[in-house]
């Protein structure tokens, strides 16, 4: 396959090329990895930037409904929208497949939309890196907005936040008046909390939940990359398509502010460094299983530790010595 031709076709917005390019970056095969690196290098020259929005929420909260309504609204405004999914779980969580086209029926039929379900499951680090590269491919293909969907289980938000310009947390109205056990770390990552299902019988509960989270957000430490009033909590209804324009206005206000104040570029620069380091870390780790002598040493030293002949600390030092000589 000629990588330069593929890159040109992606930049021309050809859908089949886009799908092929993403398949290539998702592949774990060593020869594909080399081609993927070449492709990403060729695409980087496009200089295009999409607004990358990370979207997280537990199964059932309304992620697909939201993406469909929100995506259709953006398309109505002349924007092109890509949807990618990062699913960290080995078994699909709660029956919902992230980025499932059948659950985004209208959006998936739009020419201006591109929906990609999460790649097959492996180690989270691998999935995350490949998703990050898929984002870069969509960006080069000229999408204005890339929505990165993930399920709210803790570790996946962290990696999605590392590839997004802003992070949206979708929540459901709480039954009682307590916060829904949302981990503090996830709250701290959110730029915008959207309490969904603010319609019908759930409307007042949604408004109450929104107020609770607005209060909780005020107690968090102020981040340098936030203007006044951010992070924010809002109530929306993905089903009735209420509050979506306001949510979009808030997102663009936040991003415009970050652009003007240098945080947009500095965050992207830090993220690029993170992914470089992550790639090196993963490659080093992989050597422990792919490099024959290192793999054998791991087995031998591991056996010696298990038999009580070596302490873990000493065995690890021997391993380190071996790594340095490799
Ligand atoms: P996901 O698992 O997070 O992708 O959630 P879905 O989008 O599949 O939605 C789960 C359920 O919640 C479905 O039955 C939706 O119809 C419903 N739902 C989603 N958004 C809303 C909303 O804004 N209001 C109401 N009342 N129900 C909603």
Coordinates of C-alpha atoms and ligand atoms in Angstrom, one line a residue:
X1 CA 0.0 0.0 0.0
X2 CA 1.3 3.4 -0.9
X3 CA 1.1 5.5 2.3
X4 CA 1.4 8.9 0.6
X5 CA -1.5 8.0 -1.7
X6 CA -3.6 7.0 1.3
X7 CA -2.6 10.2 3.2
X8 CA -3.7 12.3 0.2
X9 CA -7.0 10.5 0.0
X10 CA -7.6 11.0 3.7
X11 CA -6.9 14.7 3.3
X12 CA -9.3 14.9 0.4
X13 CA -12.0 13.6 2.7
X14 CA -12.5 10.2 1.0
X15 CA -14.4 8.0 3.4
X16 CA -13.0 4.7 2.4
X17 CA -9.5 6.0 2.8
X18 CA -10.4 7.4 6.2
X19 CA -11.8 4.0 7.3
X20 CA -8.7 2.2 5.9
X21 CA -6.3 4.7 7.6
X22 CA -8.0 4.1 11.0
X23 CA -7.8 0.4 10.5
X24 CA -4.1 0.8 9.9
X25 CA -3.5 2.9 13.0
X26 CA -5.5 0.4 15.1
X27 CA -3.5 -2.5 14.0
X28 CA -1.0 -4.0 16.4
X29 CA 1.1 -5.7 13.7
X30 CA 4.7 -4.5 13.7
X31 CA 4.8 -3.8 9.9
X32 CA 1.4 -1.9 10.2
X33 CA 2.9 0.1 13.1
X34 CA 5.7 1.3 10.9
X35 CA 3.2 2.2 8.1
X36 CA 1.0 4.0 10.6
X37 CA 3.8 6.1 11.9
X38 CA 4.6 7.1 8.3
X39 CA 0.9 7.9 7.6
X40 CA 0.6 10.0 10.7
X41 CA 3.7 11.9 9.7
X42 CA 2.3 12.5 6.2
X43 CA -1.1 13.7 7.7
X44 CA 0.5 16.0 10.2
X45 CA 1.3 18.4 7.4
X46 CA -2.4 19.1 6.9
X47 CA -2.2 21.5 9.8
X48 CA -6.0 21.0 10.4
X49 CA -7.3 21.1 13.9
X50 CA -10.7 19.8 15.0
X51 CA -12.2 20.6 18.3
X52 CA -11.7 17.4 20.3
X53 CA -14.4 16.7 22.9
X54 CA -14.1 13.9 25.4
X55 CA -17.5 12.6 26.5
X56 CA -17.9 10.2 29.4
X57 CA -20.8 8.7 31.3
X58 CA -21.9 5.4 32.8
X59 CA -24.0 3.0 30.6
X60 CA -27.6 4.2 30.4
X61 CA -26.9 7.8 31.1
X62 CA -27.7 8.7 27.5
X63 CA -24.4 9.0 25.7
X64 CA -25.5 7.7 22.3
X65 CA -28.8 9.7 22.5
X66 CA -26.7 12.8 23.3
X67 CA -24.2 12.2 20.6
X68 CA -26.9 11.7 18.1
X69 CA -28.9 14.8 19.0
X70 CA -25.8 17.0 19.6
X71 CA -24.1 15.7 16.4
X72 CA -27.2 16.3 14.3
X73 CA -27.4 19.9 15.7
X74 CA -23.7 20.6 14.8
X75 CA -24.2 19.1 11.3
X76 CA -27.2 21.4 10.9
X77 CA -24.8 24.3 11.5
X78 CA -22.6 23.1 8.7
X79 CA -20.0 21.3 10.8
X80 CA -18.5 17.9 10.1
X81 CA -18.5 15.5 13.1
X82 CA -16.5 12.4 13.8
X83 CA -17.4 10.0 16.7
X84 CA -14.8 7.7 18.1
X85 CA -15.1 5.4 21.0
X86 CA -12.6 4.3 23.7
X87 CA -13.9 1.2 25.5
X88 CA -11.5 0.0 28.3
X89 CA -13.5 -3.0 29.3
X90 CA -12.7 -6.5 28.2
X91 CA -16.4 -7.3 28.1
X92 CA -18.7 -4.7 26.6
X93 CA -20.2 -2.8 29.6
X94 CA -23.8 -2.8 30.4
X95 CA -24.8 -4.1 27.1
X96 CA -24.0 -0.8 25.3
X97 CA -21.4 -0.9 22.6
X98 CA -19.7 2.4 22.4
X99 CA -19.9 4.1 19.1
X100 CA -22.6 1.7 18.0
X101 CA -24.0 3.0 14.7
X102 CA -27.4 1.4 15.2
X103 CA -27.8 3.5 18.3
X104 CA -27.0 6.6 16.4
X105 CA -29.3 5.9 13.5
X106 CA -29.8 9.4 12.1
X107 CA -26.3 10.5 12.6
X108 CA -24.8 7.4 11.0
X109 CA -26.7 8.2 7.8
X110 CA -25.3 11.7 7.5
X111 CA -22.5 12.4 5.0
X112 CA -21.0 15.0 7.3
X113 CA -20.7 12.4 10.1
X114 CA -18.3 9.6 10.6
X115 CA -18.8 7.0 13.4
X116 CA -16.2 4.5 14.5
X117 CA -16.8 2.0 17.2
X118 CA -14.0 1.2 19.6
X119 CA -11.3 -1.2 18.3
X120 CA -11.2 -4.7 19.6
X121 CA -10.0 -5.1 23.1
X122 CA -6.5 -5.3 24.3
X123 CA -4.5 -3.6 26.9
X124 CA -5.9 -0.1 27.6
X125 CA -2.6 1.6 26.8
X126 CA -2.8 0.1 23.3
X127 CA -6.4 1.0 22.7
X128 CA -5.8 4.5 24.0
X129 CA -2.9 5.1 21.8
X130 CA -4.7 3.9 18.7
X131 CA -7.7 6.0 19.5
X132 CA -5.5 9.0 19.8
X133 CA -4.1 8.3 16.4
X134 CA -7.6 7.8 15.0
X135 CA -8.4 11.3 16.3
X136 CA -5.4 12.6 14.4
X137 CA -6.6 10.9 11.2
X138 CA -10.1 12.4 11.6
X139 CA -8.5 15.8 12.1
X140 CA -6.5 15.6 9.0
X141 CA -9.6 14.5 7.1
X142 CA -11.1 17.9 7.9
X143 CA -13.7 17.1 10.6
X144 CA -14.5 20.2 12.7
X145 CA -15.5 18.3 15.8
X146 CA -14.3 14.9 17.0
X147 CA -16.3 13.4 19.8
X148 CA -14.4 10.8 21.8
X149 CA -16.9 8.6 23.7
X150 CA -15.9 6.6 26.7
X151 CA -17.7 4.8 29.5
X152 CA -17.3 6.2 33.0
X153 CA -15.3 3.7 34.9
X154 CA -12.3 5.7 36.0
X155 CA -9.2 4.8 34.1
X156 CA -10.5 5.5 30.6
X157 CA -11.4 9.1 31.4
X158 CA -7.8 9.8 32.2
X159 CA -6.6 8.7 28.8
X160 CA -9.5 10.3 27.0
X161 CA -8.7 13.6 28.8
X162 CA -5.2 13.3 27.4
X163 CA -6.5 13.4 23.9
X164 CA -9.3 16.0 24.2
X165 CA -9.4 19.7 24.2
X166 CA -12.3 19.6 26.6
X167 CA -13.9 17.0 28.7
X168 CA -17.7 16.6 29.2
X169 CA -19.2 14.4 31.9
X170 CA -22.7 13.2 31.3
X171 CA -24.7 12.3 34.4
X172 CA -28.3 11.2 35.1
X173 CA -30.6 12.9 37.6
X174 CA -30.0 11.5 41.1
X175 CA -32.8 9.7 42.9
X176 CA -32.0 11.1 46.3
X177 CA -30.2 14.3 47.1
X178 CA -26.8 12.8 47.3
X179 CA -24.1 13.0 44.7
X180 CA -23.9 9.8 42.6
X181 CA -20.6 8.5 43.9
X182 CA -18.8 10.2 41.0
X183 CA -15.1 9.9 41.8
X184 CA -13.5 13.1 42.7
X185 CA -10.8 12.5 40.1
X186 CA -13.3 12.4 37.3
X187 CA -15.1 15.5 38.6
X188 CA -11.7 17.2 38.6
X189 CA -11.2 16.4 34.9
X190 CA -14.6 17.7 33.8
X191 CA -14.9 21.1 32.1
X192 CA -18.6 20.7 31.7
X193 CA -21.0 18.5 33.6
X194 CA -24.3 17.8 31.8
X195 CA -27.1 16.4 33.8
X196 CA -29.1 14.6 31.1
X197 CA -32.8 13.6 31.1
X198 CA -34.0 17.0 32.3
X199 CA -37.5 16.3 30.9
X200 CA -40.9 15.0 32.0
X201 CA -40.9 13.5 35.4
X202 CA -37.2 13.7 35.8
X203 CA -36.9 17.4 35.2
X204 CA -37.0 18.6 38.8
X205 CA -34.6 15.9 39.9
X206 CA -32.2 16.9 37.1
X207 CA -32.3 20.5 38.1
X208 CA -31.6 19.5 41.7
X209 CA -28.8 17.3 40.7
X210 CA -27.3 20.0 38.5
X211 CA -27.4 22.4 41.5
X212 CA -25.6 19.8 43.7
X213 CA -22.9 19.4 41.1
X214 CA -22.5 23.1 40.5
X215 CA -21.9 23.4 44.3
X216 CA -19.5 20.5 44.3
X217 CA -17.5 22.0 41.4
X218 CA -17.2 25.3 43.2
X219 CA -15.3 23.4 46.0
X220 CA -12.7 22.0 43.7
X221 CA -9.3 23.6 43.3
X222 CA -9.2 26.3 40.7
X223 CA -7.3 25.2 37.6
X224 CA -5.2 27.7 35.6
X225 CA -6.8 26.7 32.3
X226 CA -10.3 27.7 33.5
X227 CA -11.9 31.1 33.0
X228 CA -14.4 32.5 35.5
X229 CA -17.4 30.2 36.0
X230 CA -15.7 27.0 34.7
X231 CA -16.1 24.1 35.2
X232 CA -19.8 24.4 34.9
X233 CA -22.8 22.1 35.5
X234 CA -25.9 22.3 33.3
X235 CA -29.1 20.4 32.8
X236 CA -30.0 19.1 29.3
X237 CA -32.4 16.7 27.6
X238 CA -30.8 14.7 24.8
X239 CA -34.1 13.1 24.0
X240 CA -36.0 16.4 23.7
X241 CA -33.0 18.2 22.4
X242 CA -33.1 20.8 25.0
X243 CA -30.1 22.8 26.2
X244 CA -27.8 21.4 23.5
X245 CA -27.2 24.7 21.9
X246 CA -26.4 26.3 25.2
X247 CA -24.0 23.4 26.0
X248 CA -22.3 24.0 22.6
X249 CA -22.1 27.8 23.3
X250 CA -20.4 27.0 26.7
X251 CA -17.9 24.7 25.0
X252 CA -17.0 27.2 22.4
X253 CA -16.7 30.0 25.0
X254 CA -14.4 27.9 27.0
X255 CA -12.2 26.9 24.0
X256 CA -12.0 30.4 22.7
X257 CA -10.8 31.6 26.1
X258 CA -8.2 28.9 26.2
X259 CA -7.0 29.7 22.7
X260 CA -6.7 33.4 23.6
X261 CA -4.8 32.6 26.8
X262 CA -2.4 30.1 25.4
X263 CA -3.9 27.0 27.2
X264 CA -5.2 25.4 24.1
X265 CA -1.7 25.2 22.6
X266 CA 0.1 24.4 25.8
X267 CA -2.3 21.5 26.6
X268 CA -1.9 20.0 23.1
X269 CA 1.9 20.3 23.5
X270 CA 1.8 18.5 26.8
X271 CA -0.5 15.9 25.4
X272 CA 1.9 15.2 22.5
X273 CA 4.7 14.8 24.9
X274 CA 2.6 12.4 27.0
X275 CA 1.8 10.2 24.0
X276 CA 5.4 10.1 23.0
X277 CA 6.4 9.0 26.5
X278 CA 3.6 6.5 26.6
X279 CA 4.6 5.0 23.3
X280 CA 8.2 4.5 24.5
X281 CA 6.9 3.0 27.8
X282 CA 4.7 0.6 25.9
X283 CA 7.5 -0.4 23.6
X284 CA 9.8 -1.0 26.5
X285 CA 7.2 -3.1 28.3
X286 CA 6.6 -5.1 25.1
X287 CA 10.2 -6.0 24.9
X288 CA 9.8 -8.0 28.1
X289 CA 7.6 -10.4 26.2
X290 CA 8.8 -10.2 22.6
X291 CA 12.6 -10.1 23.1
X292 CA 13.7 -13.7 23.5
X293 CA 16.6 -13.3 26.0
X294 CA 14.6 -10.8 28.1
X295 CA 11.5 -13.0 28.1
X296 CA 13.6 -16.0 29.2
X297 CA 15.3 -14.0 32.0
X298 CA 11.9 -12.9 33.2
X299 CA 10.8 -16.5 33.4
X300 CA 14.0 -17.7 35.1
X301 CA 14.3 -14.9 37.6
X302 CA 10.6 -15.1 38.3
X303 CA 11.0 -18.8 39.1
X304 CA 13.9 -18.2 41.4
X305 CA 11.9 -15.6 43.2
X306 CA 9.0 -17.9 43.5
X307 CA 11.2 -20.7 44.9
X308 CA 12.6 -18.3 47.5
X309 CA 16.2 -18.4 46.0
X310 CA 16.2 -14.7 45.2
X311 CA 14.4 -11.7 46.8
X312 CA 12.2 -9.7 44.4
X313 CA 14.4 -6.7 44.8
X314 CA 17.6 -8.5 43.9
X315 CA 16.0 -10.2 40.9
X316 CA 14.6 -6.9 39.7
X317 CA 18.1 -5.5 39.9
X318 CA 19.5 -8.3 37.8
X319 CA 16.8 -7.7 35.3
X320 CA 17.6 -4.0 35.2
X321 CA 21.2 -4.8 34.5
X322 CA 20.2 -7.0 31.7
X323 CA 17.9 -4.3 30.2
X324 CA 20.8 -1.8 30.3
X325 CA 23.0 -4.2 28.3
X326 CA 20.3 -5.0 25.8
Ligands
LIG1 P1 -25.7 5.2 26.9 O1 -25.7 3.8 27.4 O2 -25.1 6.1 27.8 O3 -25.3 5.3 25.5 O4 -27.3 5.6 26.9 P2 -28.4 5.6 25.8 O5 -28.2 6.8 24.9 O6 -28.5 4.3 25.1 O7 -29.7 5.9 26.6 C1 -30.2 5.0 27.6 C2 -31.6 5.2 27.9 O8 -31.9 6.5 28.4 C3 -32.5 5.0 26.6 O9 -33.6 4.4 26.9 C4 -32.7 6.5 26.2 O10 -33.9 6.6 25.4 C5 -32.8 7.2 27.5 N1 -32.5 8.6 27.4 C6 -31.4 9.1 26.8 N2 -31.4 10.4 26.9 C7 -32.5 10.8 27.5 C8 -33.1 12.0 27.8 O11 -32.6 13.1 27.6 N3 -34.3 12.0 28.5 C9 -34.9 10.8 28.8 N4 -36.1 10.9 29.5 N5 -34.4 9.6 28.5 C10 -33.2 9.6 27.8

